[in-house]
Short mmCIF file of C-alpha atoms in Angstrom, two decimals:
data_model
loop_
_atom_site.label_atom_id
_atom_site.label_comp_id
_atom_site.label_asym_id
_atom_site.label_seq_id
_atom_site.Cartn_x
_atom_site.Cartn_y
_atom_site.Cartn_z
CA MET A 1 60.86 138.07 77.90
CA GLN A 2 59.51 139.89 81.84
CA LYS A 3 56.24 140.61 80.32
CA LYS A 4 55.51 137.34 78.41
CA ASN A 5 56.21 135.38 81.42
CA ASN A 6 54.45 138.16 83.29
CA ALA A 7 51.10 136.99 81.13
CA ARG A 8 51.05 133.06 80.84
CA ARG A 9 51.17 133.63 84.36
CA VAL A 10 48.16 135.76 84.55
CA VAL A 11 46.97 133.62 82.36
CA ALA A 12 47.04 130.29 84.03
CA SER A 13 46.06 132.52 87.13
CA PHE A 14 42.85 132.56 85.78
CA ALA A 15 42.53 129.46 84.23
CA LEU A 16 42.99 127.89 87.31
CA LEU A 17 39.81 130.60 89.02
CA ALA A 18 37.58 129.67 86.33
CA SER A 19 38.63 125.87 87.02
CA THR A 20 37.95 126.13 90.73
CA ALA A 21 34.40 128.20 90.13
CA ALA A 22 33.53 125.43 87.85
CA LEU A 23 34.59 122.51 90.52
CA ALA A 24 33.01 124.77 92.79
CA ALA A 25 28.94 124.59 91.32
CA PRO A 26 26.09 123.68 92.08
CA THR A 27 24.81 120.48 91.97
CA ALA A 28 22.41 122.00 88.76
CA GLU A 29 24.97 123.47 86.99
CA ILE A 30 27.02 119.93 86.01
CA PRO A 31 24.15 119.13 82.92
CA ALA A 32 25.86 122.30 81.42
CA PHE A 33 29.07 121.54 82.73
CA ASP A 34 28.52 118.01 80.59
CA ASP A 35 27.00 119.27 77.82
CA TYR A 36 30.46 121.62 77.19
CA TRP A 37 32.26 118.33 77.68
CA SER A 38 30.30 116.81 75.20
CA PRO A 39 32.15 114.67 72.23
CA GLY A 40 32.63 116.76 69.17
CA LYS A 41 31.88 119.76 71.08
CA PRO A 42 34.92 121.92 69.80
CA ASP A 43 36.09 123.05 66.43
CA SER A 44 39.26 121.48 65.36
CA ARG A 45 40.63 124.79 65.20
CA VAL A 46 39.91 126.10 68.20
CA CYS A 47 41.62 123.32 69.30
CA ARG A 48 45.20 124.95 67.81
CA THR A 49 45.24 127.89 70.39
CA PRO A 50 47.47 128.09 73.58
CA LEU A 51 44.73 129.83 75.68
CA LEU A 52 42.29 126.72 75.30
CA VAL A 53 44.43 123.28 75.14
CA GLY A 54 46.64 124.86 77.96
CA THR A 55 43.69 125.51 80.24
CA PRO A 56 42.63 122.34 82.72
CA LEU A 57 39.09 123.37 81.60
CA GLY A 58 39.51 123.63 77.77
CA LEU A 59 42.23 120.46 77.17
CA PRO A 60 39.89 118.30 78.18
CA ARG A 61 37.24 119.83 76.05
CA CYS A 62 40.00 119.59 73.38
CA MET A 63 40.16 115.40 73.92
CA GLN A 64 38.47 113.79 71.82
CA ALA A 65 37.95 109.67 72.22
CA SER A 66 37.32 110.07 68.25
CA ASN A 67 40.87 111.35 67.36
CA ILE A 68 41.86 108.71 70.53
CA MET A 69 40.49 105.76 68.19
CA THR A 70 42.32 107.27 65.61
CA HIS A 71 46.15 106.84 66.52
CA LEU A 72 44.59 103.04 68.14
CA GLN A 73 43.80 101.84 64.70
CA ASN A 74 46.92 102.63 63.67
CA LEU A 75 49.24 100.43 66.68
CA GLN A 76 46.32 97.75 66.37
CA ASP A 77 47.53 98.15 62.45
CA ILE A 78 50.94 97.12 63.88
CA ALA A 79 49.85 94.28 65.64
CA SER A 80 48.41 93.02 63.12
CA LEU A 81 50.97 93.05 60.83
CA ASN A 82 53.23 91.75 63.30
CA ASN A 83 52.31 88.57 64.96
CA GLY A 84 48.94 90.11 65.76
CA ASN A 85 51.38 91.69 68.88
CA ARG A 86 52.93 94.47 70.16
CA ALA A 87 55.20 92.71 73.24
CA SER A 88 59.00 93.81 73.69
CA GLY A 89 61.81 92.69 72.23
CA GLN A 90 59.42 91.43 68.99
CA PRO A 91 58.76 93.70 65.48
CA GLY A 92 55.61 95.34 66.67
CA TYR A 93 56.96 97.28 69.46
CA GLN A 94 59.86 98.43 67.52
CA ALA A 95 57.04 99.60 64.91
CA SER A 96 55.31 101.36 68.10
CA VAL A 97 58.49 103.13 69.88
CA ASP A 98 58.33 104.44 65.94
CA TYR A 99 55.17 105.88 65.68
CA VAL A 100 54.99 107.15 68.99
CA ARG A 101 58.73 109.49 68.00
CA THR A 102 57.23 110.00 64.39
CA THR A 103 53.90 111.52 65.65
CA LEU A 104 56.11 113.37 68.35
CA GLU A 105 58.51 114.56 66.35
CA ARG A 106 55.22 116.12 64.42
CA ALA A 107 54.33 117.76 67.01
CA GLY A 108 57.56 119.50 67.41
CA TYR A 109 58.98 118.13 70.84
CA ARG A 110 62.50 116.26 70.64
CA VAL A 111 62.29 112.88 71.45
CA ARG A 112 64.64 110.51 73.60
CA VAL A 113 64.37 106.62 72.71
CA GLN A 114 66.62 105.80 75.59
CA SER A 115 67.43 101.86 75.53
CA PHE A 116 67.29 99.21 78.94
CA PRO A 117 68.72 96.19 79.46
CA PHE A 118 66.02 93.36 78.54
CA LEU A 119 65.11 89.78 78.70
CA ALA A 120 62.99 89.27 75.52
CA PHE A 121 60.88 86.57 76.46
CA TYR A 122 58.39 84.96 73.52
CA PRO A 123 57.04 81.68 73.14
CA GLU A 124 57.83 79.31 70.37
CA GLY A 125 55.64 77.00 70.57
CA PRO A 126 52.53 75.38 72.57
CA GLY A 127 53.45 74.26 75.97
CA SER A 128 52.83 70.45 76.54
CA LEU A 129 51.54 69.05 79.61
CA ALA A 130 49.59 65.15 80.71
CA ALA A 131 49.45 63.43 83.49
CA VAL A 132 51.71 59.64 83.16
CA ALA A 133 50.83 58.17 86.27
CA PRO A 134 48.02 56.64 87.82
CA GLN A 135 46.93 57.17 84.62
CA THR A 136 47.17 59.04 81.54
CA VAL A 137 44.96 61.96 81.05
CA GLN A 138 46.11 64.73 78.60
CA TYR A 139 45.77 68.67 79.34
CA THR A 140 44.21 71.00 76.93
CA TRP A 141 47.10 73.77 76.38
CA GLU A 142 45.04 77.09 77.48
CA GLU A 143 42.52 75.83 78.53
CA ASP A 144 43.93 74.12 81.58
CA PHE A 145 47.68 75.36 81.79
CA THR A 146 49.77 78.62 80.23
CA TYR A 147 53.52 78.84 80.45
CA ALA A 148 53.91 81.43 83.06
CA ASP A 149 55.89 84.67 82.20
CA GLN A 150 59.22 84.67 82.00
CA THR A 151 60.07 80.98 82.58
CA ASP A 152 62.07 79.12 81.50
CA PRO A 153 62.16 76.22 78.98
CA GLY A 154 62.04 72.90 79.59
CA THR A 155 60.80 68.88 79.28
CA VAL A 156 60.43 66.95 82.95
CA THR A 157 58.69 64.08 84.13
CA ALA A 158 58.32 63.58 87.75
CA PRO A 159 57.06 62.86 90.44
CA VAL A 160 54.30 65.49 91.57
CA VAL A 161 54.53 67.29 95.89
CA PRO A 162 52.19 69.53 96.40
CA VAL A 163 53.93 72.44 98.55
CA ASP A 164 51.88 73.66 101.49
CA LEU A 165 48.52 74.09 100.02
CA ALA A 166 45.82 75.92 101.23
CA LEU A 167 41.79 74.98 99.87
CA GLY A 168 38.71 76.42 99.63
CA LEU A 169 37.55 79.56 99.51
CA GLY A 170 38.43 82.73 101.47
CA ASN A 171 41.42 80.73 101.95
CA THR A 172 44.82 83.01 102.49
CA SER A 173 47.35 79.88 100.72
CA THR A 174 51.36 81.47 100.95
CA SER A 175 51.94 78.50 99.67
CA GLY A 176 55.98 78.31 97.64
CA CYS A 177 56.45 82.26 99.31
CA GLU A 178 59.52 80.70 103.37
CA PRO A 179 62.26 78.39 102.30
CA ALA A 180 60.61 76.56 105.27
CA ASP A 181 57.56 75.66 103.30
CA PHE A 182 60.06 72.76 101.42
CA ALA A 183 61.46 71.07 103.78
CA GLY A 184 61.89 67.46 103.37
CA PHE A 185 61.06 68.23 99.41
CA PRO A 186 62.32 65.85 97.39
CA ALA A 187 65.05 66.68 95.04
CA GLY A 188 63.79 66.44 91.20
CA ALA A 189 60.31 65.99 91.85
CA ILE A 190 57.90 68.55 89.97
CA ALA A 191 56.60 71.62 93.05
CA LEU A 192 53.51 72.38 93.15
CA MET A 193 52.27 75.26 94.53
CA GLN A 194 49.68 77.48 95.05
CA ARG A 195 48.36 81.46 94.16
CA GLY A 196 48.93 84.01 96.86
CA THR A 197 50.48 86.56 99.52
CA CYS A 198 54.98 86.85 97.63
CA PRO A 199 55.58 86.87 93.56
CA PHE A 200 54.99 84.33 91.57
CA GLY A 201 58.74 84.31 91.04
CA GLU A 202 59.32 83.86 94.80
CA LYS A 203 57.59 81.06 94.66
CA ALA A 204 59.58 80.02 91.63
CA THR A 205 63.09 80.58 92.71
CA ASN A 206 61.70 79.25 96.57
CA ALA A 207 61.12 75.74 94.48
CA ALA A 208 63.89 75.96 92.35
CA ALA A 209 66.48 76.67 95.31
CA ALA A 210 64.26 73.00 96.92
CA GLY A 211 66.61 70.93 94.01
CA ALA A 212 62.59 71.23 92.47
CA SER A 213 62.63 70.15 88.33
CA GLY A 214 59.71 72.30 87.73
CA ALA A 215 56.81 73.87 88.95
CA ILE A 216 53.17 74.04 88.59
CA ILE A 217 51.54 77.05 89.89
CA PHE A 218 47.99 77.30 90.24
CA ASN A 219 45.53 80.07 91.01
CA GLN A 220 44.72 80.79 94.18
CA GLY A 221 40.68 80.12 94.64
CA ASP A 222 39.42 81.89 97.85
CA THR A 223 37.05 83.53 95.64
CA GLU A 224 35.70 83.24 92.43
CA ASP A 225 37.21 85.11 89.89
CA ARG A 226 40.10 83.94 90.57
CA LYS A 227 39.95 79.79 89.39
CA ASP A 228 41.37 80.26 86.16
CA LEU A 229 43.95 81.31 83.88
CA LEU A 230 45.99 84.34 84.28
CA VAL A 231 49.14 84.96 82.65
CA ALA A 232 51.71 85.67 85.70
CA THR A 233 55.58 87.03 85.03
CA LEU A 234 58.05 85.18 87.14
CA GLY A 235 59.61 88.54 86.07
CA GLU A 236 62.91 89.50 84.61
CA ASP A 237 65.03 89.21 87.11
CA TYR A 238 63.77 85.64 87.83
CA GLU A 239 66.63 83.39 88.02
CA GLY A 240 65.24 79.58 88.95
CA GLY A 241 66.49 77.66 86.18
CA ILE A 242 63.83 75.56 85.99
CA PRO A 243 60.36 75.60 83.95
CA VAL A 244 57.14 76.77 85.50
CA LEU A 245 53.53 76.82 84.34
CA PHE A 246 50.73 77.93 85.87
CA SER A 247 46.97 76.16 85.69
CA THR A 248 43.79 76.50 86.81
CA TYR A 249 42.89 76.06 90.81
CA ASP A 250 39.95 72.87 89.86
CA ASN A 251 43.28 71.65 88.03
CA GLY A 252 45.57 72.55 91.09
CA VAL A 253 43.02 70.96 94.00
CA ALA A 254 42.58 67.51 92.03
CA TRP A 255 46.49 67.22 91.85
CA ALA A 256 47.26 67.51 95.06
CA GLY A 257 44.83 65.51 95.60
CA THR A 258 45.99 61.79 93.76
CA GLU A 259 48.68 59.75 95.95
CA GLY A 260 50.90 59.38 93.45
CA LEU A 261 51.22 61.21 90.99
CA GLN A 262 53.32 61.58 88.23
CA LEU A 263 53.51 64.91 85.57
CA SER A 264 55.12 65.16 82.39
CA MET A 265 55.62 69.03 81.03
CA THR A 266 57.70 70.97 78.27
CA VAL A 267 57.89 74.38 77.69
CA ASP A 268 58.70 75.63 74.89
CA VAL A 269 60.14 79.10 74.95
CA VAL A 270 63.38 81.64 74.39
CA ARG A 271 64.32 84.03 77.00
CA GLU A 272 67.34 86.16 75.98
CA ARG A 273 68.90 88.78 76.74
CA THR A 274 68.52 92.11 74.36
CA GLU A 275 67.46 96.09 75.14
CA THR A 276 64.26 97.37 73.64
CA TYR A 277 63.13 100.39 74.77
CA ASN A 278 61.14 103.70 76.26
CA VAL A 279 60.70 106.55 74.58
CA LEU A 280 61.01 110.18 76.31
CA ALA A 281 59.41 113.61 75.08
CA GLU A 282 58.57 116.71 77.46
CA THR A 283 57.20 120.14 76.72
CA ARG A 284 59.48 123.40 75.76
CA ARG A 285 58.12 125.61 78.65
CA GLY A 286 57.96 125.09 81.54
CA ASP A 287 59.87 125.58 85.31
CA PRO A 288 62.71 122.35 84.74
CA GLY A 289 62.58 122.32 88.23
CA ASN A 290 58.73 121.60 89.62
CA VAL A 291 58.23 119.03 86.69
CA ILE A 292 55.39 116.79 86.37
CA MET A 293 55.60 113.70 84.71
CA VAL A 294 52.45 111.85 82.41
CA GLY A 295 53.54 107.91 81.58
CA ALA A 296 51.73 104.52 79.76
CA HIS A 297 53.25 101.70 78.91
CA LEU A 298 53.21 101.28 74.95
CA ASP A 299 54.05 97.88 74.80
CA SER A 300 50.99 93.78 75.09
CA VAL A 301 51.84 90.66 75.94
CA PHE A 302 53.02 88.52 73.17
CA GLU A 303 49.13 87.10 72.69
CA GLY A 304 48.31 89.63 71.60
CA PRO A 305 47.83 93.70 70.26
CA GLY A 306 46.83 95.20 74.21
CA ILE A 307 44.66 97.11 72.11
CA ASN A 308 43.77 98.20 75.87
CA ASP A 309 46.01 97.22 77.88
CA ASN A 310 47.94 99.40 77.22
CA GLY A 311 47.25 100.85 74.12
CA SER A 312 44.36 102.72 75.36
CA GLY A 313 46.11 104.80 77.74
CA SER A 314 49.46 105.46 75.07
CA ALA A 315 46.77 106.41 72.67
CA ALA A 316 45.64 108.69 75.41
CA LEU A 317 49.22 110.29 76.25
CA LEU A 318 49.39 110.18 72.44
CA GLU A 319 46.47 113.04 72.06
CA MET A 320 47.09 114.23 74.78
CA ALA A 321 50.79 115.29 74.43
CA SER A 322 50.19 116.74 70.64
CA LEU A 323 47.86 118.77 72.31
CA MET A 324 49.91 120.33 74.49
CA SER A 325 53.05 121.08 72.47
CA ARG A 326 51.30 124.38 71.39
CA ALA A 327 50.47 125.08 75.37
CA TYR A 328 52.55 127.25 78.14
CA PRO A 329 52.60 125.82 81.02
CA LEU A 330 54.65 126.97 83.70
CA ASN A 331 55.55 124.12 84.76
CA LYS A 332 57.43 121.23 81.97
CA VAL A 333 55.49 118.46 81.51
CA ARG A 334 57.31 115.62 81.29
CA PHE A 335 55.45 112.65 78.76
CA ALA A 336 56.81 109.20 78.91
CA TRP A 337 56.31 105.69 76.89
CA TRP A 338 57.52 102.74 78.87
CA GLY A 339 58.89 99.52 77.86
CA ALA A 340 58.14 95.80 79.60
CA GLU A 341 56.24 96.43 81.56
CA GLU A 342 54.68 93.25 80.98
CA SER A 343 57.78 91.38 81.53
CA GLY A 344 57.76 93.59 85.42
CA LEU A 345 58.13 96.98 84.93
CA VAL A 346 61.07 97.04 83.43
CA GLY A 347 61.02 100.25 81.62
CA SER A 348 59.59 102.50 84.10
CA THR A 349 61.93 101.09 87.29
CA TYR A 350 64.92 101.86 84.29
CA TYR A 351 64.35 104.97 83.88
CA VAL A 352 63.60 105.97 87.47
CA ASN A 353 67.24 103.85 89.19
CA GLN A 354 69.09 105.95 86.55
CA LEU A 355 67.62 109.46 87.43
CA PRO A 356 70.21 111.10 89.61
CA GLU A 357 69.32 112.68 92.68
CA GLU A 358 68.79 116.00 92.24
CA GLU A 359 66.75 115.33 88.78
CA LYS A 360 64.25 112.78 91.16
CA GLN A 361 63.24 115.08 92.95
CA GLN A 362 62.79 117.45 90.23
CA ILE A 363 59.89 115.10 89.22
CA LYS A 364 56.67 116.87 91.39
CA ALA A 365 54.61 114.43 90.74
CA TYR A 366 53.98 110.99 88.28
CA LEU A 367 50.27 110.79 86.01
CA ASN A 368 49.83 106.80 85.52
CA VAL A 369 47.18 105.99 82.54
CA ASP A 370 47.27 101.93 81.84
CA MET A 371 43.71 100.74 80.95
CA ILE A 372 40.92 103.07 80.76
CA GLY A 373 38.54 101.93 77.56
CA SER A 374 37.98 98.19 79.18
CA PRO A 375 34.69 96.91 77.64
CA ASN A 376 32.43 96.59 81.27
CA TYR A 377 34.51 99.90 82.41
CA ALA A 378 34.77 101.15 86.14
CA ASN A 379 35.68 104.51 86.99
CA PHE A 380 38.52 104.30 88.97
CA ILE A 381 41.49 106.18 91.05
CA TYR A 382 44.65 105.61 92.69
CA ASP A 383 43.07 105.22 96.38
CA GLY A 384 46.53 107.75 96.68
CA ASP A 385 45.22 109.68 100.78
CA GLY A 386 44.84 105.36 101.24
CA SER A 387 41.26 105.85 102.67
CA ASP A 388 39.63 102.65 100.57
CA PHE A 389 42.53 100.79 101.36
CA GLY A 390 44.80 101.69 104.11
CA LEU A 391 48.03 101.98 102.28
CA GLN A 392 48.79 106.15 101.32
CA GLY A 393 50.86 106.90 98.11
CA PRO A 394 53.71 109.37 99.39
CA PRO A 395 52.85 113.20 100.78
CA GLY A 396 50.86 114.87 97.75
CA SER A 397 49.40 111.52 96.11
CA GLY A 398 46.14 112.09 98.83
CA ALA A 399 45.91 115.60 96.69
CA ILE A 400 46.35 113.74 92.56
CA GLU A 401 43.37 111.89 93.92
CA ARG A 402 41.28 114.74 94.71
CA LEU A 403 42.02 116.81 91.29
CA PHE A 404 40.43 113.30 89.93
CA ARG A 405 38.02 112.45 91.84
CA SER A 406 36.54 116.71 91.31
CA TYR A 407 36.62 116.08 87.57
CA PHE A 408 34.55 112.95 87.60
CA GLN A 409 32.39 115.19 90.21
CA LEU A 410 32.22 117.88 87.64
CA ARG A 411 30.83 115.67 85.07
CA ASN A 412 28.77 114.44 87.36
CA ALA A 413 30.16 110.73 86.80
CA PRO A 414 31.08 108.31 89.85
CA SER A 415 34.21 107.31 90.81
CA GLU A 416 36.01 104.68 93.50
CA GLY A 417 39.06 103.61 95.19
CA THR A 418 41.45 101.68 93.11
CA GLU A 419 44.16 99.53 95.34
CA ILE A 420 47.84 100.41 95.10
CA ASP A 421 49.06 96.84 94.57
CA PHE A 422 52.37 97.98 92.42
CA ARG A 423 50.51 96.44 89.40
CA SER A 424 51.89 99.31 87.44
CA ASP A 425 54.50 101.96 86.65
CA TYR A 426 53.89 104.60 89.78
CA ALA A 427 55.31 101.49 91.53
CA GLN A 428 59.15 102.73 91.65
CA PHE A 429 58.21 105.94 91.52
CA PHE A 430 56.26 104.67 95.00
CA ASP A 431 58.73 103.84 96.21
CA ASP A 432 61.23 106.09 95.44
CA GLY A 433 58.85 109.44 97.30
CA ILE A 434 57.24 111.64 94.36
CA ALA A 435 53.71 112.40 94.54
CA PHE A 436 51.61 109.36 93.17
CA GLY A 437 48.18 108.59 90.90
CA GLY A 438 46.46 107.92 88.10
CA LEU A 439 42.81 106.14 86.46
CA PHE A 440 41.89 102.74 85.79
CA THR A 441 39.24 101.07 83.89
CA GLY A 442 39.18 97.38 85.51
CA ALA A 443 40.86 94.23 84.11
CA GLU A 444 40.26 91.13 84.53
CA ASP A 445 38.07 91.07 88.14
CA ILE A 446 34.64 90.17 88.16
CA LYS A 447 32.25 93.45 87.70
CA SER A 448 29.77 93.44 91.02
CA VAL A 449 26.28 94.14 90.89
CA GLU A 450 26.61 97.56 92.49
CA GLN A 451 29.01 98.68 89.94
CA ALA A 452 26.61 97.65 87.55
CA GLN A 453 24.17 99.68 88.43
CA ARG A 454 26.78 102.56 88.65
CA TYR A 455 28.23 102.85 85.23
CA GLY A 456 26.29 100.01 83.14
CA GLY A 457 27.98 97.02 82.01
CA THR A 458 27.15 93.96 83.19
CA ALA A 459 27.44 92.02 86.41
CA GLY A 460 29.03 88.69 87.45
CA LEU A 461 32.13 90.28 83.79
CA ALA A 462 35.37 90.72 83.94
CA TYR A 463 36.34 94.31 83.47
CA ASP A 464 38.04 94.19 80.26
CA PRO A 465 36.81 90.12 79.16
CA CYS A 466 39.96 89.54 77.04
CA TYR A 467 42.29 90.91 79.11
CA HIS A 468 45.57 89.41 78.39
CA SER A 469 44.69 87.42 75.37
CA GLU A 470 44.23 88.57 71.34
CA CYS A 471 40.92 89.51 71.37
CA ASP A 472 42.14 92.37 72.79
CA ASP A 473 41.82 94.53 69.95
CA LEU A 474 39.66 97.06 68.44
CA SER A 475 36.85 95.66 68.85
CA ASN A 476 37.68 95.52 73.22
CA ILE A 477 36.86 99.39 73.52
CA SER A 478 34.74 101.42 75.17
CA THR A 479 34.98 104.69 73.43
CA GLU A 480 32.92 106.14 76.20
CA ALA A 481 34.90 105.39 78.85
CA LEU A 482 38.36 106.95 76.62
CA GLU A 483 36.62 109.72 76.15
CA LEU A 484 35.90 110.10 80.27
CA HIS A 485 38.97 109.45 81.14
CA GLY A 486 41.40 110.55 78.76
CA ASP A 487 40.07 114.30 80.09
CA ALA A 488 40.11 113.65 83.27
CA LEU A 489 44.01 112.43 82.45
CA ALA A 490 44.07 116.38 80.41
CA PHE A 491 42.29 118.09 83.26
CA THR A 492 44.43 116.91 86.13
CA THR A 493 47.49 116.69 83.90
CA SER A 494 47.15 120.75 82.71
CA TRP A 495 46.26 121.84 86.14
CA LEU A 496 49.25 120.51 86.80
CA SER A 497 50.91 121.94 84.71
CA LEU A 498 49.89 124.98 86.04
CA SER A 499 50.59 124.64 89.93
CA THR A 500 51.09 121.97 91.85
CA LYS A 501 49.85 123.79 95.34
CA VAL A 502 47.79 121.27 96.17
CA ILE A 503 50.88 119.02 96.16
CA ASP A 504 53.18 121.12 97.57
CA ASP A 505 50.66 121.69 100.49
CA GLU A 506 50.49 118.37 101.11
CA ILE A 507 53.86 117.97 100.68
CA ALA A 508 54.26 120.72 103.50
CA ALA A 509 52.73 119.27 105.76
CA ALA A 510 53.55 115.62 105.66
CA ALA A 511 57.07 117.21 106.12
CA GLU A 512 55.39 119.58 109.47
CA GLN A 513 54.27 115.85 111.65
CA SER A 514 56.83 114.49 110.77
CA ILE A 515 59.61 116.90 112.71
CA GLY A 516 56.09 116.41 115.04
CA THR A 517 56.12 113.54 115.16
CA MET A 518 60.00 113.12 115.68
CA ARG A 519 59.88 115.82 118.19
CA ILE A 520 57.32 113.42 120.42
CA GLN A 521 60.27 110.51 119.75
CA GLN A 522 62.95 112.59 121.17
CA VAL A 523 60.82 113.30 124.63
CA GLN A 524 59.78 108.90 124.86
CA GLU A 525 63.44 108.75 123.94
CA LYS A 526 64.31 111.36 127.00
CA SER A 527 61.91 110.45 129.43
CA ARG A 528 63.03 106.69 128.79
CA TRP A 529 66.19 107.31 129.42
CA GLY A 530 65.53 109.33 132.82
CA HIS A 531 63.61 106.46 133.67
CA TRP A 532 66.75 104.14 133.94
CA ILE A 533 68.70 106.39 134.96
CA ARG A 534 66.07 107.03 137.90
#
């Protein structure tokens, strides 16, 4: 056994040396490497060998977009057979869980399906919204307004009262974020609020506490790309008890300026306590005290099949796990397909919170893969070191970002940071101090002219024009993005499966800095007390 372990360490060291040399390759050699990664290059038989699928250079070579697309076709078929979606609590999600579990078991994994409590939410029918005073106006479902996800049902006809609005481009709306915003609010009225600053659920909860019978939240309008409808979630923990709609910015502005406005709104939804599932598997080999986790949410929104969001991440993770079943990692790799992400990161939050502290400390890093096939894509990497957006991830996150960036450089592909905004499943890992990183090709935000020049595609359009929509189907995938980001995920995962030194070093440096900071604070504290004694 000892000889086998030593041999594996030798192979791992060689693989990392080769990978390091590749990263240090002069720019002139990069086109040769790009040819090496090209789709269809490896013989499938070669990808059954432990050496190739167990190394940072070999695993990406075996990650083929065509194989990931096969998984996506199966997820599309599941959605098509189940009311067009794979939302948690719906039959399509259960079928998705079964597909992932079966595929993993065929690859030789022991699979754990973890149940967790979940507040299921789905529409029974379209909503209605109409002005009944001072003039009668009928508004159009899913053009002018839509449901806020996790709203309670109900029908309300009442006067509309604007709440602390801040209109116009460049606004910094905090509408509805503070109970003081509702000072003098008339009980029974409909609260008209604006997106901005705090969670949607907090706005709706404050409105309900002030006596509102219903609420409408409209888009912020601080930029041109934040005026249309979006699927805004109140969160699974919303307990306001009132119906809530989301509307376009232009409608919100018009309503705010209409004296004597009364609206009639109907929300026809089901909201019920049930359970749904995470799917978990890990490599048989590797140090269980040094775990690399890689996760993707498996659920779609109710409105569509969710093939990019997040079939793309789920399918890439499933293909990578299947390949890694033959690898000999030195660190254990744990794969997770999260449930109920679209309802407020419920599955991943539950998983982290129920872990004993000792097991949390065994997780050295979490890699998040959420939307990696956007048709009008950009190459985004989470800003782990805070150099782009100011918020650093837990120690080790900067090292993960650098690993991802190194791979894009090796491929001669541009990349840029994306903000840590806590909108995906890394959030609870971050909160618990676990180093994280991940990839993203863009959602509803608009591609800039500069980005179109860097990545191709169309400036002025969303990275994913079908985000959270019925058209997020198999035609809504860039295989080019899927290939590149699938390879980058494989590279970084494989690297960390063999060595976490880059993370360990950053964590150690942060601890040393923290000790130094504490010493300085202690000296300052003594000086302060000494001043008062004197």
